[in-house]
Amino acid sequence: MNFEYTFHWRPVMRKLPDLLEASLVTLQISVLSMIIGITLGMVLALLRMNGPKPLAWIASVWVETARNTPALFQLFFFSFGLGAFGMHLTPYLIVLFGLTFNNAGYLAENFRGGFQAVPDTQLRAARSLGMSAWQSYTRIIIPQVFRIVYHPMTNQLVWAVLMSSLAMIVGFRELAGETQALAFKTFRIFEYFAVAALIYYAMVKFILGISRLIAWRMFRY
Amino acid sequence: MIEIKGLHKYFGDLHVLKGIDLTVKKGEVLSIIGASGSGKSTLLYCINGLEAIQQGEVLVDGVSVHAKGTNLNQLRTKMGMVFQQFNSFPHLTALENVALAPKIVKGKSKAEAKEIARAQLQHVGLGDKFDSYPSALSGGQQQRLAIARALAMEPSYMLFDEATSALDPELVGEVLDTMRLLAEEGMTMICVTHEMGFARDVSDRVAFFHQGIMEEIGPPKQIFSEPKSEHTAKFLANVR
Ligand SMILES: Nc1ncnc2c1ncn2[C@@H]1O[C@H](COP(=O)(O)OP(=O)(O)O)[C@@H](O)[C@H]1O
Ligand SMILES: [Mg+2]
């Protein structure tokens, strides 16, 4: 074997601003899919635990599908799957829905474990003080659940950032999509993906750092 | 006044309370004793509406607890409850634990709620623990925190469900002292307890529960020295 490949970093460096801009898109769509995913995941967890039968069943199907099928297929569902029924979403929405679907399913299971870890007697104590069911959940139960699921939630955000790279398959120009488009124009494929990988690495480390900071500020108990 | 009339409670097929009639007057301290499983906790939960009932009625100051139109959240502010498990809210400081309900249930301002919380924490001897989280408090301190939290709602009644049963023996005294203090201040109290000393010295009446029935009720002296029911006598012989 002989290596004839010479590395050319300059074309990548010239396009670095484009890559950085695309990485902001990655962050934006990942964070948004987390925010919606947390809300939906909470609803799914509550439905699975105390919802009426049909809704509990739908929630279970959602959770089982999100956790036990390839993320790529979940993305395909929102592009080709819905496309087969004549519904054509924009690439942005395909990725947003795909990520959100996956986040909500994973988080629902974490939340369910979190709810089960908070003793029933906490709810009784809150109600005995005259708090409504809503107040008891929002002030007493859910804050405790959040602490329990905080680290799994951080991991899910990291996973969302990495999973969003699948977006290049449906033609969305977040970091991976942008990298692919530029790389194949210049044929400096290795260099482009190496730089993109470094940016992903930095984003993940950044998220973990911020998460640790927030945990340190929030959980004083 | 708390009036319980012909109360029956079932858990599925299990008949847990079998026709309880009981009136507790303002200012009275009633202790409830009896073997585990006799329905004592369930009775307290029925009084503040945490459990539904199948027959009979519970009236608190003339308001029927289980009637359809009753605003239970409002009615519960009249009845403080202290549980066997400490049930302090672990994510809140002692001050926040106590101030929360006055603020969000009674609509007090933040400053007012804090003021109330400080006063009640001092009341139960936790004046130096405002900013401590429950995890930094002993069991006895957590139980006094629970008492302060209930008192902050300015209840007319206090329900204690074996408030000292989960405590290490050396911490029981401080909680009983706090309960004694409340009794001296004239609080109306229903105390489910295994502390026979407390039942004898502090209560106006003692009720003995046996398998879902209130076997007998009377002044502590009578219950402890000349019980009418053989079940009571047997129970007392065993706990002494
Ligand atoms: N939530 C519940 N579901 C079913 N059975 C219950 C429940 N709570 C209590 N019980 C049963 O009711 C009976 C009375 O319980 P409890 O009121 O806790 O007794 P005590 O407080 O006197 O020990 C027991 O047999 C207990 O197992
Ligand atoms: Mg009990």
Tab-separated table of C-alpha atoms and ligand atoms in Angstrom:
chain	number	residue	atom	x	y	z
A	1	MET	CA	0.000	0.000	0.000
A	2	ASN	CA	1.145	3.469	-0.597
A	3	PHE	CA	-0.443	6.635	0.572
A	4	GLU	CA	-0.563	9.283	-2.069
A	5	TYR	CA	-3.207	11.359	-0.365
A	6	THR	CA	-1.989	14.784	0.676
A	7	PHE	CA	-4.042	16.703	3.179
A	8	HIS	CA	-5.357	20.077	2.144
A	9	TRP	CA	-6.845	21.954	5.040
A	10	ARG	CA	-7.088	25.375	3.439
A	11	PRO	CA	-10.370	24.780	1.567
A	12	VAL	CA	-11.999	23.613	4.795
A	13	MET	CA	-10.653	26.542	6.756
A	14	ARG	CA	-12.021	28.937	4.188
A	15	LYS	CA	-15.467	27.438	4.698
A	16	LEU	CA	-15.174	27.273	8.466
A	17	PRO	CA	-17.628	30.145	8.998
A	18	ASP	CA	-20.238	28.189	7.010
A	19	LEU	CA	-19.631	25.118	9.146
A	20	LEU	CA	-19.915	27.108	12.353
A	21	GLU	CA	-23.129	28.680	11.161
A	22	ALA	CA	-24.482	25.226	10.351
A	23	SER	CA	-23.493	24.017	13.798
A	24	LEU	CA	-25.713	26.721	15.260
A	25	VAL	CA	-28.557	25.242	13.213
A	26	THR	CA	-27.689	21.870	14.738
A	27	LEU	CA	-27.804	23.318	18.238
A	28	GLN	CA	-30.995	25.214	17.570
A	29	ILE	CA	-32.936	22.258	16.214
A	30	SER	CA	-31.600	19.905	18.905
A	31	VAL	CA	-32.518	22.233	21.741
A	32	LEU	CA	-35.958	22.942	20.277
A	33	SER	CA	-36.612	19.217	19.833
A	34	MET	CA	-35.589	18.741	23.474
A	35	ILE	CA	-37.917	21.449	24.761
A	36	ILE	CA	-40.891	20.005	22.893
A	37	GLY	CA	-39.677	16.480	23.684
A	38	ILE	CA	-39.548	17.155	27.424
A	39	THR	CA	-43.108	18.486	27.405
A	40	LEU	CA	-44.427	15.599	25.315
A	41	GLY	CA	-42.345	13.073	27.262
A	42	MET	CA	-43.921	14.305	30.495
A	43	VAL	CA	-47.402	13.954	28.989
A	44	LEU	CA	-46.586	10.474	27.645
A	45	ALA	CA	-45.267	9.353	31.030
A	46	LEU	CA	-48.371	10.600	32.835
A	47	LEU	CA	-50.664	9.022	30.225
A	48	ARG	CA	-48.884	5.710	30.500
A	49	MET	CA	-49.195	5.751	34.271
A	50	ASN	CA	-52.709	7.128	34.827
A	51	GLY	CA	-54.234	7.846	31.425
A	52	PRO	CA	-57.434	6.313	30.071
A	53	LYS	CA	-56.772	2.987	28.314
A	54	PRO	CA	-56.709	4.092	24.654
A	55	LEU	CA	-54.428	7.054	25.375
A	56	ALA	CA	-52.168	4.951	27.589
A	57	TRP	CA	-51.929	2.472	24.737
A	58	ILE	CA	-50.998	5.150	22.179
A	59	ALA	CA	-48.365	6.468	24.588
A	60	SER	CA	-46.925	2.964	24.977
A	61	VAL	CA	-46.727	2.440	21.218
A	62	TRP	CA	-44.937	5.777	20.873
A	63	VAL	CA	-42.417	4.966	23.589
A	64	GLU	CA	-41.794	1.431	22.363
A	65	THR	CA	-41.294	2.574	18.770
A	66	ALA	CA	-38.994	5.442	19.673
A	67	ARG	CA	-36.798	3.249	21.840
A	68	ASN	CA	-36.726	0.058	19.806
A	69	THR	CA	-36.412	1.085	16.164
A	70	PRO	CA	-33.489	2.771	14.388
A	71	ALA	CA	-33.541	6.538	14.684
A	72	LEU	CA	-32.941	6.731	10.962
A	73	PHE	CA	-36.217	4.888	10.281
A	74	GLN	CA	-38.034	7.295	12.555
A	75	LEU	CA	-36.730	10.137	10.426
A	76	PHE	CA	-37.762	8.283	7.276
A	77	PHE	CA	-41.261	7.968	8.641
A	78	PHE	CA	-41.650	11.733	8.686
A	79	SER	CA	-40.210	12.095	5.173
A	80	PHE	CA	-41.021	9.087	2.964
A	81	GLY	CA	-43.626	7.639	5.310
A	82	LEU	CA	-45.820	10.708	5.392
A	83	GLY	CA	-44.850	11.406	1.788
A	84	ALA	CA	-46.553	8.179	0.751
A	85	PHE	CA	-49.765	9.642	2.134
A	86	GLY	CA	-49.258	12.852	0.216
A	87	MET	CA	-47.980	14.843	3.202
A	88	HIS	CA	-44.753	16.562	2.321
A	89	LEU	CA	-42.994	18.290	5.184
A	90	THR	CA	-40.053	20.646	4.741
A	91	PRO	CA	-36.653	19.109	5.589
A	92	TYR	CA	-36.541	21.289	8.707
A	93	LEU	CA	-39.860	19.908	9.982
A	94	ILE	CA	-38.912	16.333	9.107
A	95	VAL	CA	-35.810	16.604	11.255
A	96	LEU	CA	-37.578	18.504	14.038
A	97	PHE	CA	-40.420	15.969	14.213
A	98	GLY	CA	-38.078	12.997	13.955
A	99	LEU	CA	-35.836	14.223	16.763
A	100	THR	CA	-38.788	15.255	18.906
A	101	PHE	CA	-40.488	11.889	18.437
A	102	ASN	CA	-37.337	10.119	19.547
A	103	ASN	CA	-36.617	12.475	22.468
A	104	ALA	CA	-40.175	12.282	23.803
A	105	GLY	CA	-40.148	8.481	23.699
A	106	TYR	CA	-36.855	8.128	25.530
A	107	LEU	CA	-37.603	10.858	28.047
A	108	ALA	CA	-41.072	9.454	28.784
A	109	GLU	CA	-39.472	6.296	30.091
A	110	ASN	CA	-36.992	8.272	32.192
A	111	PHE	CA	-39.786	10.425	33.577
A	112	ARG	CA	-41.850	7.368	34.424
A	113	GLY	CA	-38.968	5.984	36.445
A	114	GLY	CA	-38.578	9.405	38.065
A	115	PHE	CA	-42.241	9.599	39.069
A	116	GLN	CA	-42.036	6.132	40.572
A	117	ALA	CA	-38.999	7.122	42.593
A	118	VAL	CA	-40.879	9.955	44.344
A	119	PRO	CA	-42.837	8.433	47.251
A	120	ASP	CA	-46.664	8.632	47.068
A	121	THR	CA	-46.639	10.181	50.485
A	122	GLN	CA	-45.166	13.373	49.033
A	123	LEU	CA	-48.372	13.835	47.066
A	124	ARG	CA	-50.459	13.113	50.149
A	125	ALA	CA	-48.496	15.644	52.169
A	126	ALA	CA	-48.956	18.299	49.504
A	127	ARG	CA	-52.677	17.628	49.179
A	128	SER	CA	-53.092	17.648	52.958
A	129	LEU	CA	-51.856	21.258	52.924
A	130	GLY	CA	-54.691	22.208	50.589
A	131	MET	CA	-52.664	22.247	47.377
A	132	SER	CA	-54.595	21.311	44.255
A	133	ALA	CA	-53.477	18.346	42.174
A	134	TRP	CA	-51.905	20.768	39.687
A	135	GLN	CA	-50.023	22.659	42.415
A	136	SER	CA	-48.856	19.425	44.014
A	137	TYR	CA	-47.438	18.181	40.742
A	138	THR	CA	-45.859	21.417	39.561
A	139	ARG	CA	-44.430	22.491	42.941
A	140	ILE	CA	-43.626	19.230	44.692
A	141	ILE	CA	-43.547	16.165	42.460
A	142	ILE	CA	-42.158	17.381	39.130
A	143	PRO	CA	-39.231	19.341	40.609
A	144	GLN	CA	-38.128	16.137	42.332
A	145	VAL	CA	-38.608	14.129	39.148
A	146	PHE	CA	-36.479	16.665	37.268
A	147	ARG	CA	-33.611	16.183	39.598
A	148	ILE	CA	-33.791	12.413	39.185
A	149	VAL	CA	-33.916	12.618	35.382
A	150	TYR	CA	-31.533	15.545	35.002
A	151	HIS	CA	-28.507	13.551	33.894
A	152	PRO	CA	-30.458	11.227	31.589
A	153	MET	CA	-31.948	14.405	30.108
A	154	THR	CA	-28.498	15.843	29.452
A	155	ASN	CA	-27.511	12.590	27.781
A	156	GLN	CA	-30.605	12.783	25.620
A	157	LEU	CA	-29.675	16.285	24.472
A	158	VAL	CA	-26.208	15.025	23.531
A	159	TRP	CA	-27.840	12.170	21.687
A	160	ALA	CA	-30.158	14.619	19.889
A	161	VAL	CA	-27.195	16.690	18.708
A	162	LEU	CA	-25.448	13.603	17.362
A	163	MET	CA	-28.610	12.105	15.917
A	164	SER	CA	-29.435	15.335	14.113
A	165	SER	CA	-26.548	14.496	11.761
A	166	LEU	CA	-28.923	11.989	10.150
A	167	ALA	CA	-30.595	15.078	8.729
A	168	MET	CA	-28.136	15.072	5.845
A	169	ILE	CA	-30.012	12.089	4.461
A	170	VAL	CA	-33.199	14.088	4.046
A	171	GLY	CA	-31.289	17.038	2.648
A	172	PHE	CA	-31.326	19.366	5.614
A	173	ARG	CA	-28.301	21.625	5.931
A	174	GLU	CA	-27.353	21.419	9.565
A	175	LEU	CA	-23.712	20.714	10.363
A	176	ALA	CA	-23.578	17.249	8.785
A	177	GLY	CA	-25.665	18.240	5.780
A	178	GLU	CA	-23.573	21.350	5.192
A	179	THR	CA	-20.370	19.355	5.597
A	180	GLN	CA	-21.496	16.823	3.062
A	181	ALA	CA	-22.555	19.461	0.524
A	182	LEU	CA	-19.239	21.332	0.771
A	183	ALA	CA	-17.085	18.212	0.940
A	184	PHE	CA	-18.362	16.761	-2.271
A	185	LYS	CA	-17.952	20.057	-4.052
A	186	THR	CA	-14.244	20.259	-3.176
A	187	PHE	CA	-13.466	16.531	-2.823
A	188	ARG	CA	-11.635	17.263	0.423
A	189	ILE	CA	-14.000	14.800	2.050
A	190	PHE	CA	-11.800	13.544	4.847
A	191	GLU	CA	-10.742	17.027	5.903
A	192	TYR	CA	-14.298	18.303	5.986
A	193	PHE	CA	-15.623	15.433	8.059
A	194	ALA	CA	-12.643	15.578	10.399
A	195	VAL	CA	-13.298	19.232	11.115
A	196	ALA	CA	-17.030	18.615	11.483
A	197	ALA	CA	-16.327	15.796	13.932
A	198	LEU	CA	-14.215	18.179	16.006
A	199	ILE	CA	-17.051	20.688	16.033
A	200	TYR	CA	-19.489	17.986	17.197
A	201	TYR	CA	-17.030	17.023	19.899
A	202	ALA	CA	-16.762	20.629	21.042
A	203	MET	CA	-20.537	21.045	21.058
A	204	VAL	CA	-21.020	17.953	23.211
A	205	LYS	CA	-18.341	19.053	25.662
A	206	PHE	CA	-19.938	22.494	25.772
A	207	ILE	CA	-23.369	21.013	26.547
A	208	LEU	CA	-21.955	18.785	29.282
A	209	GLY	CA	-20.145	21.758	30.814
A	210	ILE	CA	-23.241	23.978	30.793
A	211	SER	CA	-25.289	21.124	32.191
A	212	ARG	CA	-22.881	20.635	35.059
A	213	LEU	CA	-22.967	24.353	35.804
A	214	ILE	CA	-26.766	24.430	35.856
A	215	ALA	CA	-26.916	21.348	38.081
A	216	TRP	CA	-24.498	22.960	40.500
A	217	ARG	CA	-26.625	26.125	40.636
A	218	MET	CA	-29.988	24.357	40.825
A	219	PHE	CA	-29.583	21.310	43.031
A	220	ARG	CA	-28.441	22.608	46.359
A	221	TYR	CA	-29.997	19.764	48.279
B	1	MET	CA	-65.981	20.384	65.724
B	2	ILE	CA	-65.328	17.154	63.832
B	3	GLU	CA	-68.316	14.800	63.629
B	4	ILE	CA	-68.060	11.308	62.223
B	5	LYS	CA	-71.351	9.516	61.704
B	6	GLY	CA	-71.813	5.883	60.731
B	7	LEU	CA	-68.607	5.840	58.698
B	8	HIS	CA	-67.859	2.772	56.596
B	9	LYS	CA	-64.738	2.444	54.491
B	10	TYR	CA	-63.811	-0.362	52.119
B	11	PHE	CA	-60.667	-1.023	50.102
B	12	GLY	CA	-62.204	-3.243	47.459
B	13	ASP	CA	-63.704	-6.107	49.449
B	14	LEU	CA	-61.740	-5.267	52.561
B	15	HIS	CA	-64.002	-3.659	55.158
B	16	VAL	CA	-61.579	-1.378	56.962
B	17	LEU	CA	-63.854	0.909	58.998
B	18	LYS	CA	-67.091	-0.648	60.193
B	19	GLY	CA	-69.432	2.081	61.332
B	20	ILE	CA	-67.476	4.706	63.244
B	21	ASP	CA	-69.329	7.315	65.313
B	22	LEU	CA	-67.123	9.920	66.919
B	23	THR	CA	-67.269	13.605	67.791
B	24	VAL	CA	-64.209	15.693	68.597
B	25	LYS	CA	-64.906	19.081	70.164
B	26	LYS	CA	-62.898	22.264	69.824
B	27	GLY	CA	-59.890	22.216	72.104
B	28	GLU	CA	-60.040	18.503	72.713
B	29	VAL	CA	-57.037	16.189	72.419
B	30	LEU	CA	-58.031	12.691	71.354
B	31	SER	CA	-55.546	9.841	71.160
B	32	ILE	CA	-56.318	6.810	69.055
B	33	ILE	CA	-54.593	3.562	69.942
B	34	GLY	CA	-54.899	0.062	68.572
B	35	ALA	CA	-53.034	-2.665	66.775
B	36	SER	CA	-51.524	-2.119	63.367
B	37	GLY	CA	-54.081	-2.651	60.617
B	38	SER	CA	-57.060	-1.668	62.762
B	39	GLY	CA	-57.892	1.298	60.512
B	40	LYS	CA	-56.454	4.228	62.462
B	41	SER	CA	-54.561	5.848	59.585
B	42	THR	CA	-57.462	5.274	57.244
B	43	LEU	CA	-59.750	7.126	59.641
B	44	LEU	CA	-57.482	10.192	59.520
B	45	TYR	CA	-57.358	10.064	55.717
B	46	CYS	CA	-61.160	9.900	55.656
B	47	ILE	CA	-61.384	12.932	57.927
B	48	ASN	CA	-59.403	15.188	55.610
B	49	GLY	CA	-60.795	13.660	52.446
B	50	LEU	CA	-57.618	11.995	51.199
B	51	GLU	CA	-59.684	8.796	51.077
B	52	ALA	CA	-63.220	8.414	49.768
B	53	ILE	CA	-65.820	6.761	52.003
B	54	GLN	CA	-68.566	4.323	51.102
B	55	GLN	CA	-71.150	5.103	53.778
B	56	GLY	CA	-71.780	7.659	56.490
B	57	GLU	CA	-70.579	11.203	56.832
B	58	VAL	CA	-67.714	13.313	58.150
B	59	LEU	CA	-68.496	16.910	59.118
B	60	VAL	CA	-65.812	19.475	59.813
B	61	ASP	CA	-67.292	22.622	61.322
B	62	GLY	CA	-70.577	21.503	59.816
B	63	VAL	CA	-69.177	21.048	56.299
B	64	SER	CA	-69.535	17.560	54.844
B	65	VAL	CA	-66.076	16.447	53.712
B	66	HIS	CA	-67.220	13.937	51.110
B	67	ALA	CA	-70.233	15.841	49.727
B	68	LYS	CA	-70.054	16.643	46.024
B	69	GLY	CA	-69.849	20.427	46.133
B	70	THR	CA	-67.296	20.663	48.952
B	71	ASN	CA	-64.115	22.581	48.180
B	72	LEU	CA	-61.705	20.046	49.642
B	73	ASN	CA	-58.586	22.129	49.045
B	74	GLN	CA	-60.050	24.911	51.121
B	75	LEU	CA	-61.408	22.575	53.785
B	76	ARG	CA	-58.028	20.865	54.163
B	77	THR	CA	-56.401	24.130	55.179
B	78	LYS	CA	-58.401	23.792	58.415
B	79	MET	CA	-56.776	20.433	59.177
B	80	GLY	CA	-53.034	20.086	59.449
B	81	MET	CA	-51.712	16.580	59.049
B	82	VAL	CA	-48.431	15.074	60.180
B	83	PHE	CA	-47.467	11.684	58.803
B	84	GLN	CA	-45.374	8.820	60.038
B	85	GLN	CA	-42.933	9.294	57.161
B	86	PHE	CA	-41.505	12.775	57.543
B	87	ASN	CA	-42.609	13.941	54.122
B	88	SER	CA	-40.585	17.099	54.163
B	89	PHE	CA	-40.192	18.391	50.621
B	90	PRO	CA	-36.538	17.552	49.932
B	91	HIS	CA	-35.992	20.167	47.206
B	92	LEU	CA	-37.014	23.080	49.428
B	93	THR	CA	-35.284	24.659	52.426
B	94	ALA	CA	-37.016	24.510	55.796
B	95	LEU	CA	-38.284	28.057	55.281
B	96	GLU	CA	-39.545	27.282	51.770
B	97	ASN	CA	-41.191	24.075	52.998
B	98	VAL	CA	-43.260	26.088	55.444
B	99	ALA	CA	-43.864	29.200	53.327
B	100	LEU	CA	-45.035	27.447	50.165
B	101	ALA	CA	-48.618	26.545	51.062
B	102	PRO	CA	-49.485	29.877	52.699
B	103	LYS	CA	-48.289	31.526	49.488
B	104	ILE	CA	-49.873	29.355	46.816
B	105	VAL	CA	-52.929	28.045	48.674
B	106	LYS	CA	-53.858	31.013	50.827
B	107	GLY	CA	-52.528	33.674	48.473
B	108	LYS	CA	-50.275	35.376	51.021
B	109	SER	CA	-47.557	37.645	49.667
B	110	LYS	CA	-44.011	36.327	49.571
B	111	ALA	CA	-42.993	38.504	52.512
B	112	GLU	CA	-46.027	37.542	54.589
B	113	ALA	CA	-45.521	33.853	53.874
B	114	LYS	CA	-41.867	34.068	54.925
B	115	GLU	CA	-42.839	35.904	58.074
B	116	ILE	CA	-45.342	33.182	58.960
B	117	ALA	CA	-42.779	30.493	58.176
B	118	ARG	CA	-40.127	32.082	60.386
B	119	ALA	CA	-42.572	32.374	63.261
B	120	GLN	CA	-43.703	28.752	62.979
B	121	LEU	CA	-40.182	27.395	62.668
B	122	GLN	CA	-39.251	29.297	65.816
B	123	HIS	CA	-42.405	27.942	67.434
B	124	VAL	CA	-41.200	24.344	66.991
B	125	GLY	CA	-37.608	25.152	67.918
B	126	LEU	CA	-36.103	25.321	64.436
B	127	GLY	CA	-35.276	29.017	64.543
B	128	ASP	CA	-31.696	28.309	63.500
B	129	LYS	CA	-32.559	26.055	60.543
B	130	PHE	CA	-34.348	28.396	58.109
B	131	ASP	CA	-31.977	27.738	55.233
B	132	SER	CA	-31.264	24.063	55.871
B	133	TYR	CA	-32.478	21.461	53.450
B	134	PRO	CA	-34.322	18.491	54.986
B	135	SER	CA	-31.409	16.212	54.134
B	136	ALA	CA	-29.360	18.151	56.668
B	137	LEU	CA	-31.973	17.728	59.420
B	138	SER	CA	-32.411	14.835	61.857
B	139	GLY	CA	-35.629	12.821	61.821
B	140	GLY	CA	-36.891	14.681	64.848
B	141	GLN	CA	-36.149	18.034	63.242
B	142	GLN	CA	-37.854	16.962	60.020
B	143	GLN	CA	-40.918	15.933	61.953
B	144	ARG	CA	-41.006	19.285	63.743
B	145	LEU	CA	-40.611	20.922	60.344
B	146	ALA	CA	-43.693	18.988	59.200
B	147	ILE	CA	-45.571	20.289	62.234
B	148	ALA	CA	-44.499	23.875	61.508
B	149	ARG	CA	-45.544	23.463	57.882
B	150	ALA	CA	-49.013	22.326	58.932
B	151	LEU	CA	-49.336	25.094	61.523
B	152	ALA	CA	-48.465	27.752	58.963
B	153	MET	CA	-51.899	27.218	57.431
B	154	GLU	CA	-53.421	28.266	60.770
B	155	PRO	CA	-55.472	25.081	61.032
B	156	SER	CA	-58.253	24.569	63.577
B	157	TYR	CA	-57.368	20.891	63.856
B	158	MET	CA	-54.207	18.827	63.772
B	159	LEU	CA	-54.168	15.176	62.765
B	160	PHE	CA	-51.097	13.171	63.768
B	161	ASP	CA	-50.543	9.743	62.273
B	162	GLU	CA	-47.909	8.003	64.392
B	163	ALA	CA	-45.699	11.055	64.179
B	164	THR	CA	-42.971	9.426	66.271
B	165	SER	CA	-43.041	5.845	64.999
B	166	ALA	CA	-40.312	6.261	62.409
B	167	LEU	CA	-37.956	8.080	64.764
B	168	ASP	CA	-34.884	6.820	66.565
B	169	PRO	CA	-35.790	6.459	70.252
B	170	GLU	CA	-33.612	9.371	71.335
B	171	LEU	CA	-35.480	11.734	68.967
B	172	VAL	CA	-39.006	10.823	70.052
B	173	GLY	CA	-38.966	13.174	73.034
B	174	GLU	CA	-38.479	16.414	71.120
B	175	VAL	CA	-41.437	15.679	68.841
B	176	LEU	CA	-43.693	14.653	71.723
B	177	ASP	CA	-42.703	17.850	73.533
B	178	THR	CA	-43.772	19.864	70.501
B	179	MET	CA	-47.093	18.036	70.376
B	180	ARG	CA	-47.539	18.619	74.107
B	181	LEU	CA	-46.875	22.324	73.553
B	182	LEU	CA	-49.626	22.479	70.937
B	183	ALA	CA	-52.033	20.734	73.269
B	184	GLU	CA	-51.270	23.274	75.984
B	185	GLU	CA	-51.926	26.082	73.508
B	186	GLY	CA	-55.427	24.695	73.053
B	187	MET	CA	-55.067	23.093	69.622
B	188	THR	CA	-57.701	20.491	68.778
B	189	MET	CA	-55.788	17.311	68.039
B	190	ILE	CA	-56.414	13.765	66.937
B	191	CYS	CA	-53.288	11.718	67.558
B	192	VAL	CA	-52.875	8.178	66.362
B	193	THR	CA	-50.064	7.022	68.590
B	194	HIS	CA	-48.156	4.150	70.119
B	195	GLU	CA	-46.803	6.401	72.856
B	196	MET	CA	-48.946	5.313	75.778
B	197	GLY	CA	-47.334	7.874	78.068
B	198	PHE	CA	-48.398	10.667	75.754
B	199	ALA	CA	-51.902	9.232	75.377
B	200	ARG	CA	-52.281	8.983	79.140
B	201	ASP	CA	-50.829	12.350	80.123
B	202	VAL	CA	-51.870	14.669	77.323
B	203	SER	CA	-55.191	13.502	75.913
B	204	ASP	CA	-58.654	14.309	77.160
B	205	ARG	CA	-59.962	11.051	75.731
B	206	VAL	CA	-58.462	7.875	74.365
B	207	ALA	CA	-60.128	5.713	71.719
B	208	PHE	CA	-59.180	2.091	71.162
B	209	PHE	CA	-59.592	0.663	67.666
B	210	HIS	CA	-59.864	-3.038	66.970
B	211	GLN	CA	-60.343	-4.493	63.475
B	212	GLY	CA	-62.170	-1.479	62.096
B	213	ILE	CA	-64.359	-0.910	65.118
B	214	MET	CA	-63.981	1.709	67.823
B	215	GLU	CA	-64.130	-0.719	70.734
B	216	GLU	CA	-64.178	1.911	73.413
B	217	ILE	CA	-63.518	5.540	74.126
B	218	GLY	CA	-63.117	7.354	77.402
B	219	PRO	CA	-60.877	9.396	79.660
B	220	PRO	CA	-57.311	8.067	79.702
B	221	LYS	CA	-57.563	7.095	83.345
B	222	GLN	CA	-60.497	4.815	82.704
B	223	ILE	CA	-59.084	3.299	79.503
B	224	PHE	CA	-55.708	2.569	81.040
B	225	SER	CA	-56.787	1.385	84.484
B	226	GLU	CA	-60.203	-0.167	83.940
B	227	PRO	CA	-60.771	-0.939	80.264
B	228	LYS	CA	-64.241	-2.261	79.526
B	229	SER	CA	-63.272	-4.333	76.519
B	230	GLU	CA	-61.116	-7.409	76.865
B	231	HIS	CA	-59.458	-6.502	73.542
B	232	THR	CA	-58.350	-3.199	75.029
B	233	ALA	CA	-57.025	-4.917	78.129
B	234	LYS	CA	-55.122	-7.426	76.022
B	235	PHE	CA	-53.663	-4.709	73.781
B	236	LEU	CA	-52.547	-2.628	76.740
B	237	ALA	CA	-51.014	-5.624	78.444
B	238	ASN	CA	-48.923	-6.234	75.338
B	239	VAL	CA	-47.648	-2.700	74.774
B	240	ARG	CA	-46.593	-2.143	78.360
C	1	LIG	N1	-54.578	2.081	49.995
C	1	LIG	C1	-54.951	0.889	50.499
C	1	LIG	N2	-55.376	-0.098	49.681
C	1	LIG	C2	-55.775	-1.288	50.189
C	1	LIG	N3	-55.783	-1.591	51.484
C	1	LIG	C3	-55.372	-0.652	52.358
C	1	LIG	C4	-54.931	0.639	51.904
C	1	LIG	N4	-54.581	1.377	52.981
C	1	LIG	C5	-54.785	0.565	54.048
C	1	LIG	N5	-55.254	-0.633	53.682
C	1	LIG	C6	-55.633	-1.732	54.586
C	1	LIG	O1	-56.598	-1.253	55.485
C	1	LIG	C7	-56.397	-1.781	56.776
C	1	LIG	C8	-56.229	-0.636	57.767
C	1	LIG	O2	-55.039	0.032	57.499
C	1	LIG	P1	-54.546	1.316	58.305
C	1	LIG	O3	-55.653	2.312	58.345
C	1	LIG	O4	-53.265	1.744	57.733
C	1	LIG	O5	-54.336	0.686	59.757
C	1	LIG	P2	-53.487	1.275	60.968
C	1	LIG	O6	-53.153	2.704	60.668
C	1	LIG	O7	-54.407	1.131	62.135
C	1	LIG	O8	-52.298	0.430	61.109
C	1	LIG	C9	-55.194	-2.678	56.698
C	1	LIG	O9	-55.632	-4.002	56.528
C	1	LIG	C10	-54.485	-2.213	55.464
C	1	LIG	O10	-53.788	-3.251	54.862
C	2	MG	MG	-51.261	3.524	60.441
